[in-house]
Coordinates of N, CA and C in Angstrom, one line a residue:
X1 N 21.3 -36.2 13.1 CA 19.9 -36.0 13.1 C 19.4 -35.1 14.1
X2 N 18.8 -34.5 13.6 CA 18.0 -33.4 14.7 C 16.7 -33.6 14.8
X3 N 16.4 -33.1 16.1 CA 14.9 -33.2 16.5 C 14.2 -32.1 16.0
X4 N 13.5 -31.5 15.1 CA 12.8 -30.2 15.0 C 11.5 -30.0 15.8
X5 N 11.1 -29.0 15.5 CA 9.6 -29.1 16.5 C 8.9 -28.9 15.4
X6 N 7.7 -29.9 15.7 CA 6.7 -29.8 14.8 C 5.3 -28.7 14.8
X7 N 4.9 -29.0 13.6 CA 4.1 -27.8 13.3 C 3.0 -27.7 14.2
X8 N 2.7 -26.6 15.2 CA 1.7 -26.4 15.4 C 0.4 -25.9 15.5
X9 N -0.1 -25.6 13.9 CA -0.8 -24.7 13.7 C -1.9 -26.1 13.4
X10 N -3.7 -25.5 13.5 CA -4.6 -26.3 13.1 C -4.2 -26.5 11.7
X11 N -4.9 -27.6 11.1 CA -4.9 -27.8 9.1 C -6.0 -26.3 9.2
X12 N -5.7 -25.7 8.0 CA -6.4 -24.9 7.5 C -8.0 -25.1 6.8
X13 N -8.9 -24.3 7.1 CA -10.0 -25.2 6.6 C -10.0 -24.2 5.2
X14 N -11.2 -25.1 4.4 CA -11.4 -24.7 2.7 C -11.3 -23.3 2.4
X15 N -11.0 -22.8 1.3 CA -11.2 -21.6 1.0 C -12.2 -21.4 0.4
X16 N -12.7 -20.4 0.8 CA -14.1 -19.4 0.0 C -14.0 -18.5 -0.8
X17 N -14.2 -18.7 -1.8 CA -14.2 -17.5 -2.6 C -15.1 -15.9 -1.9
X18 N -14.6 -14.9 -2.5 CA -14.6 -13.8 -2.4 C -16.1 -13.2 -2.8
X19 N -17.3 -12.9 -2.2 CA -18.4 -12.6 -2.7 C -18.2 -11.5 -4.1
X20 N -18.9 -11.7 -5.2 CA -18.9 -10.9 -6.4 C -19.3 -9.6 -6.2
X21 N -18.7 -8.6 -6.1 CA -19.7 -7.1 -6.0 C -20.5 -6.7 -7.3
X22 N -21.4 -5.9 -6.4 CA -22.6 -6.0 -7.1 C -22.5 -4.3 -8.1
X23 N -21.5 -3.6 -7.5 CA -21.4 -2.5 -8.0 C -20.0 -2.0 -8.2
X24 N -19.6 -1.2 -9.0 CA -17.8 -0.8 -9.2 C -17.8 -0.1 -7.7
X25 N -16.4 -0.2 -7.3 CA -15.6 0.6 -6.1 C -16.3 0.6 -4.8
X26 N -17.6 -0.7 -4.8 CA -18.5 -1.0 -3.4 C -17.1 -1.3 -2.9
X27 N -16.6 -2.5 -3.3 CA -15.4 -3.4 -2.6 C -14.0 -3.5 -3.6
X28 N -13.3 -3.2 -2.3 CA -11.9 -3.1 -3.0 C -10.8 -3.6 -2.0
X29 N -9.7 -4.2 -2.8 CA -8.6 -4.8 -2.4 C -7.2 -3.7 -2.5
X30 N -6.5 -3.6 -1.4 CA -5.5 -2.8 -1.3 C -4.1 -3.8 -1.3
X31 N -3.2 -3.0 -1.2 CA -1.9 -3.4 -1.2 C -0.6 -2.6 -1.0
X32 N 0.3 -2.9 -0.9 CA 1.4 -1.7 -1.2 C 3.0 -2.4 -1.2
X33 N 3.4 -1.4 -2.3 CA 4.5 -2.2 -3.1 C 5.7 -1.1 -2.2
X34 N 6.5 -2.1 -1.9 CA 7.6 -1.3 -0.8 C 8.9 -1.6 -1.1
X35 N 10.0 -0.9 -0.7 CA 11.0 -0.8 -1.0 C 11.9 -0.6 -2.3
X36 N 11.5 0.7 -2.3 CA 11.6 1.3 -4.0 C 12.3 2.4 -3.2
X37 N 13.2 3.2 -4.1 CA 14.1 4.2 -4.3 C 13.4 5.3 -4.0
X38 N 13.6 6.0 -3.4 CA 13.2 7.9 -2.5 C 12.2 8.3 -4.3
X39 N 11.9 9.1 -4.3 CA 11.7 10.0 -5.1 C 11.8 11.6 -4.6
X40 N 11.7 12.2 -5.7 CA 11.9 13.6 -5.0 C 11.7 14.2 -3.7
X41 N 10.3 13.7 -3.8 CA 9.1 13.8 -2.9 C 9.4 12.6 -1.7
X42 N 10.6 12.3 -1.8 CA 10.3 11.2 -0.4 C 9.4 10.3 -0.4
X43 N 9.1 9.6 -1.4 CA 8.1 8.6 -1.7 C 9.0 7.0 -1.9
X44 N 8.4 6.3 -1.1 CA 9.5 5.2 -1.1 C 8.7 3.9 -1.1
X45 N 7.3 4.1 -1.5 CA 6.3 2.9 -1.8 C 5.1 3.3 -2.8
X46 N 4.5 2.4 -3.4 CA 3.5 2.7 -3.7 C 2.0 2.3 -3.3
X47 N 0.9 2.4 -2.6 CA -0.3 2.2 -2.3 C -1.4 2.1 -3.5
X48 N -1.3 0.6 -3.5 CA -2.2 0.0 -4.8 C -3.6 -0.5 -4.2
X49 N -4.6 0.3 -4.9 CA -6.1 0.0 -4.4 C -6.6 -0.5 -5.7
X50 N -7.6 -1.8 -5.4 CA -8.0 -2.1 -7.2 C -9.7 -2.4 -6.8
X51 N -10.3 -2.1 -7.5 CA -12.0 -2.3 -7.5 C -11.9 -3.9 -7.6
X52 N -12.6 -4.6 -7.1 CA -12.8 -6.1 -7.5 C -13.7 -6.3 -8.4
X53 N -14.6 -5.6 -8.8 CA -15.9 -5.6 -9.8 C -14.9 -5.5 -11.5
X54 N -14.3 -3.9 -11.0 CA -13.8 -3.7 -12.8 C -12.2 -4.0 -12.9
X55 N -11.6 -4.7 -11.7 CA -10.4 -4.4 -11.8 C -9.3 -3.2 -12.0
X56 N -9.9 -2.2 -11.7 CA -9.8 -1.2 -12.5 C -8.9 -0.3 -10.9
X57 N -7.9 0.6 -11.2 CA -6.9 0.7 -10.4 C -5.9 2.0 -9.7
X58 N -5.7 2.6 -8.6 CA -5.1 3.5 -8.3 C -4.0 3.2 -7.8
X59 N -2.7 4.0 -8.3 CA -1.7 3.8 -8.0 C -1.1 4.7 -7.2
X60 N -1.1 5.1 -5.8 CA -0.7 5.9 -4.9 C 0.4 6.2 -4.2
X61 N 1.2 7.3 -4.7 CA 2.8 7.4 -4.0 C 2.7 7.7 -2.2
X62 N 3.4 6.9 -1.6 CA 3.3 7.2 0.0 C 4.9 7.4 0.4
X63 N 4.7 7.5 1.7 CA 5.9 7.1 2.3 C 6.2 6.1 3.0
X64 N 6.7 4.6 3.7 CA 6.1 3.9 4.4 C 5.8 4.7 5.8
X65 N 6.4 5.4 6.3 CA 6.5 6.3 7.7 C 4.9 6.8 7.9
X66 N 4.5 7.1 7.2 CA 3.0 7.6 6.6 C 2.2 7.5 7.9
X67 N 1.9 7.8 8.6 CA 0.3 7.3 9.8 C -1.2 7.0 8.8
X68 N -1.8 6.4 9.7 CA -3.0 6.3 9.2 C -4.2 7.2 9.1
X69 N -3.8 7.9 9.8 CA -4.7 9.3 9.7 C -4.3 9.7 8.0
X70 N -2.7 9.7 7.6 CA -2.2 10.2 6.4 C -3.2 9.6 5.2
X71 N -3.0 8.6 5.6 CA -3.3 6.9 4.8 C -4.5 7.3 4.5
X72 N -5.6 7.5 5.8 CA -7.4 7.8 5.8 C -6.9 9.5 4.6
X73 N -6.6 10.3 4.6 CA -6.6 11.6 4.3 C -6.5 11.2 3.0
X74 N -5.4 10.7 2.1 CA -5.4 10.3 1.0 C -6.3 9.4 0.2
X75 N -6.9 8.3 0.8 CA -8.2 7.7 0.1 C -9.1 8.7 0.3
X76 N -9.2 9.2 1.1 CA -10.9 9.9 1.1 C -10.5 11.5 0.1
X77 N -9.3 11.8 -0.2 CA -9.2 12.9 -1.3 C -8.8 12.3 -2.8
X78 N -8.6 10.7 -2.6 CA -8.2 10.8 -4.1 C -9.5 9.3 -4.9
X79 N -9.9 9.0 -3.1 CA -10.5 7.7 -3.8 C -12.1 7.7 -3.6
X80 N -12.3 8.3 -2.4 CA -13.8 8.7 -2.2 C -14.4 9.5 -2.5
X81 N -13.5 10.7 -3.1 CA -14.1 12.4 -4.0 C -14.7 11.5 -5.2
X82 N -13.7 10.3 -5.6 CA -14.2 9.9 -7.0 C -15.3 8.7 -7.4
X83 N -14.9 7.9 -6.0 CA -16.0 6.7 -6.1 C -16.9 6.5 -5.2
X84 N -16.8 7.5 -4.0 CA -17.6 7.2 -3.1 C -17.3 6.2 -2.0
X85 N -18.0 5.7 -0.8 CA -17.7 5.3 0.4 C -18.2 3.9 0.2
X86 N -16.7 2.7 0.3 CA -16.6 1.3 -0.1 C -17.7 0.5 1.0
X87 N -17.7 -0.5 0.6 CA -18.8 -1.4 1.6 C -17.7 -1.9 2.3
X88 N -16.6 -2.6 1.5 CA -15.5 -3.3 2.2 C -14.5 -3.1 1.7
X89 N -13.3 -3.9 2.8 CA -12.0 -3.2 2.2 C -11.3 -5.3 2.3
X90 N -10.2 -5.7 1.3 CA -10.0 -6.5 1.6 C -8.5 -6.6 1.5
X91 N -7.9 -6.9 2.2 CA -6.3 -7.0 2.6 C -5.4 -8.0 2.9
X92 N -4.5 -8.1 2.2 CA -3.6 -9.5 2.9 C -2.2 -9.1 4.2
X93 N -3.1 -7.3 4.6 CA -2.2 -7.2 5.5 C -2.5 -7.8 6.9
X94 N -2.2 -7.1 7.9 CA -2.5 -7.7 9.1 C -3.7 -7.5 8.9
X95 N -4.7 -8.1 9.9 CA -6.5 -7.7 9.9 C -6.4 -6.5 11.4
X96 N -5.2 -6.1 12.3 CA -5.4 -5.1 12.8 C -5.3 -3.8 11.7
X97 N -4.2 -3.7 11.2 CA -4.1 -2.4 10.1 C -5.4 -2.2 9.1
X98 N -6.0 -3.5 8.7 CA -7.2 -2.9 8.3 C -8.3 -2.5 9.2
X99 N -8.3 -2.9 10.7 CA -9.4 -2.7 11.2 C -9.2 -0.8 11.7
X100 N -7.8 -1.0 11.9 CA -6.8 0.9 12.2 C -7.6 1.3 11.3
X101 N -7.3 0.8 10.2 CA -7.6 2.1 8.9 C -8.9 2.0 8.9
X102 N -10.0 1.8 9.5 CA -11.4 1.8 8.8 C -11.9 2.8 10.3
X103 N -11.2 2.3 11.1 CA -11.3 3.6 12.4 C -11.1 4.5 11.5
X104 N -9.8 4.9 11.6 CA -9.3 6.4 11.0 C -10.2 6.8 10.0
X105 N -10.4 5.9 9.2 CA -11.5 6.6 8.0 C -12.7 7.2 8.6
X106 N -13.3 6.1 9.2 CA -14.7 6.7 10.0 C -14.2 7.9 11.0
X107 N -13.2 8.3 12.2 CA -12.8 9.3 12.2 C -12.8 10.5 11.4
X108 N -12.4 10.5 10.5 CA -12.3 11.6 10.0 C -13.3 11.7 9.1
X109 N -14.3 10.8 8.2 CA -15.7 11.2 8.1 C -16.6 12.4 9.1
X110 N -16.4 11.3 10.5 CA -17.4 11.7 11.6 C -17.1 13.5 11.3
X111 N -15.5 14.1 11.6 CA -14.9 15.3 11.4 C -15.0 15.8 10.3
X112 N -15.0 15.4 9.2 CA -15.9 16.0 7.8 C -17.1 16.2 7.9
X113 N -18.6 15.3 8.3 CA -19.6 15.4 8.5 C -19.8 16.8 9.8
X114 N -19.1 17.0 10.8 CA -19.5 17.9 11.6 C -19.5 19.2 11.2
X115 N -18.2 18.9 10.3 CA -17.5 20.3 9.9 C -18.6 21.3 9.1
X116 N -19.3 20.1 8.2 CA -20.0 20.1 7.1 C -21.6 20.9 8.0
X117 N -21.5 20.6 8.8 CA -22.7 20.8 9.6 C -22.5 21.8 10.0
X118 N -21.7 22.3 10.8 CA -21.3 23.9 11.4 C -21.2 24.6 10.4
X119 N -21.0 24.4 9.5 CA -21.0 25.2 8.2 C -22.5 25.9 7.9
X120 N -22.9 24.7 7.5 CA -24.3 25.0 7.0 C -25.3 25.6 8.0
X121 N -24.8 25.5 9.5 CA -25.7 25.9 10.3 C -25.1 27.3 10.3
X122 N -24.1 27.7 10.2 CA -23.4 29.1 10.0 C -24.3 30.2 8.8
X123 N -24.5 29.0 8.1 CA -24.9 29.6 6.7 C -26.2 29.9 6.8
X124 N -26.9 29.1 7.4 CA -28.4 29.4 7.8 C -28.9 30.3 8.5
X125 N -27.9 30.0 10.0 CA -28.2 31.3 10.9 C -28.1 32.7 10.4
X126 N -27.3 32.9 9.6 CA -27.1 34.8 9.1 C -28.5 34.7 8.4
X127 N -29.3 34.0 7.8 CA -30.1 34.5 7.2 C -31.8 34.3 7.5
X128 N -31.5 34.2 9.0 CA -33.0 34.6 9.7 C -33.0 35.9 9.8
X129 N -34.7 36.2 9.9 CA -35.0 37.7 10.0 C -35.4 38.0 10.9

């Protein structure tokens, strides 16, 4: 007979369902399917994003090695060009990696928005008289 150590974690309290979104691609659940064979391209996972509204689904080749900067650069060219900027994101990964990636995102908005700004103010200034 052995002594084991017992569990020390609180009882879990009730689960709550998931508020309904009120619009396609406000809120979305991510994921990523790992440990698959290289591809040409050195792709060795795939990054699955799904709308909770329509179900409806992108299937993203990555690498796991990938940074989050990579990670932000890829949603905002393949997922925000097309649906625009989510209210929420929801994950069964760590809650640090989602809170990383929502920095990086905002990061590199803030750096899109300025970019966007020097531009236009470039574009304006040549055409005072």
């Amino acid at each position: 007979m052995s002594a084991g150590k017992g569990e020390h974690k609180a009882p879990a309290g009730k689960l709550r369902p998931l508020s309904i979104p009120e619009w396609k691609w406000e809120k979305f659940t991510m994921d990523f399917v790992v440990g698959l064979p290289h591809t040409l391209r050195k792709h060795d996972a795939i990054w699955v994003i799904v709308d909770r509204l329509t179900k409806s689904a992108h299937f993203l080749p990555i690498r796991l090695g990938d940074s989050l900067d990579k990670l932000a650069e890829l949603y905002i060219s393949e997922i925000v060009r097309l649906h625009g900027v989510p209210v929420s994101i929801v994950s069964d990964r760590d809650p640090r990696f989602t809170s990383r990636f929502w920095g990086s995102l905002q990061g590199r908005w803030v750096r899109n928005y300025i970019s966007v700004l020097h531009f236009i103010r470039r574009q304006t200034g040549s055409q005072k008289e």
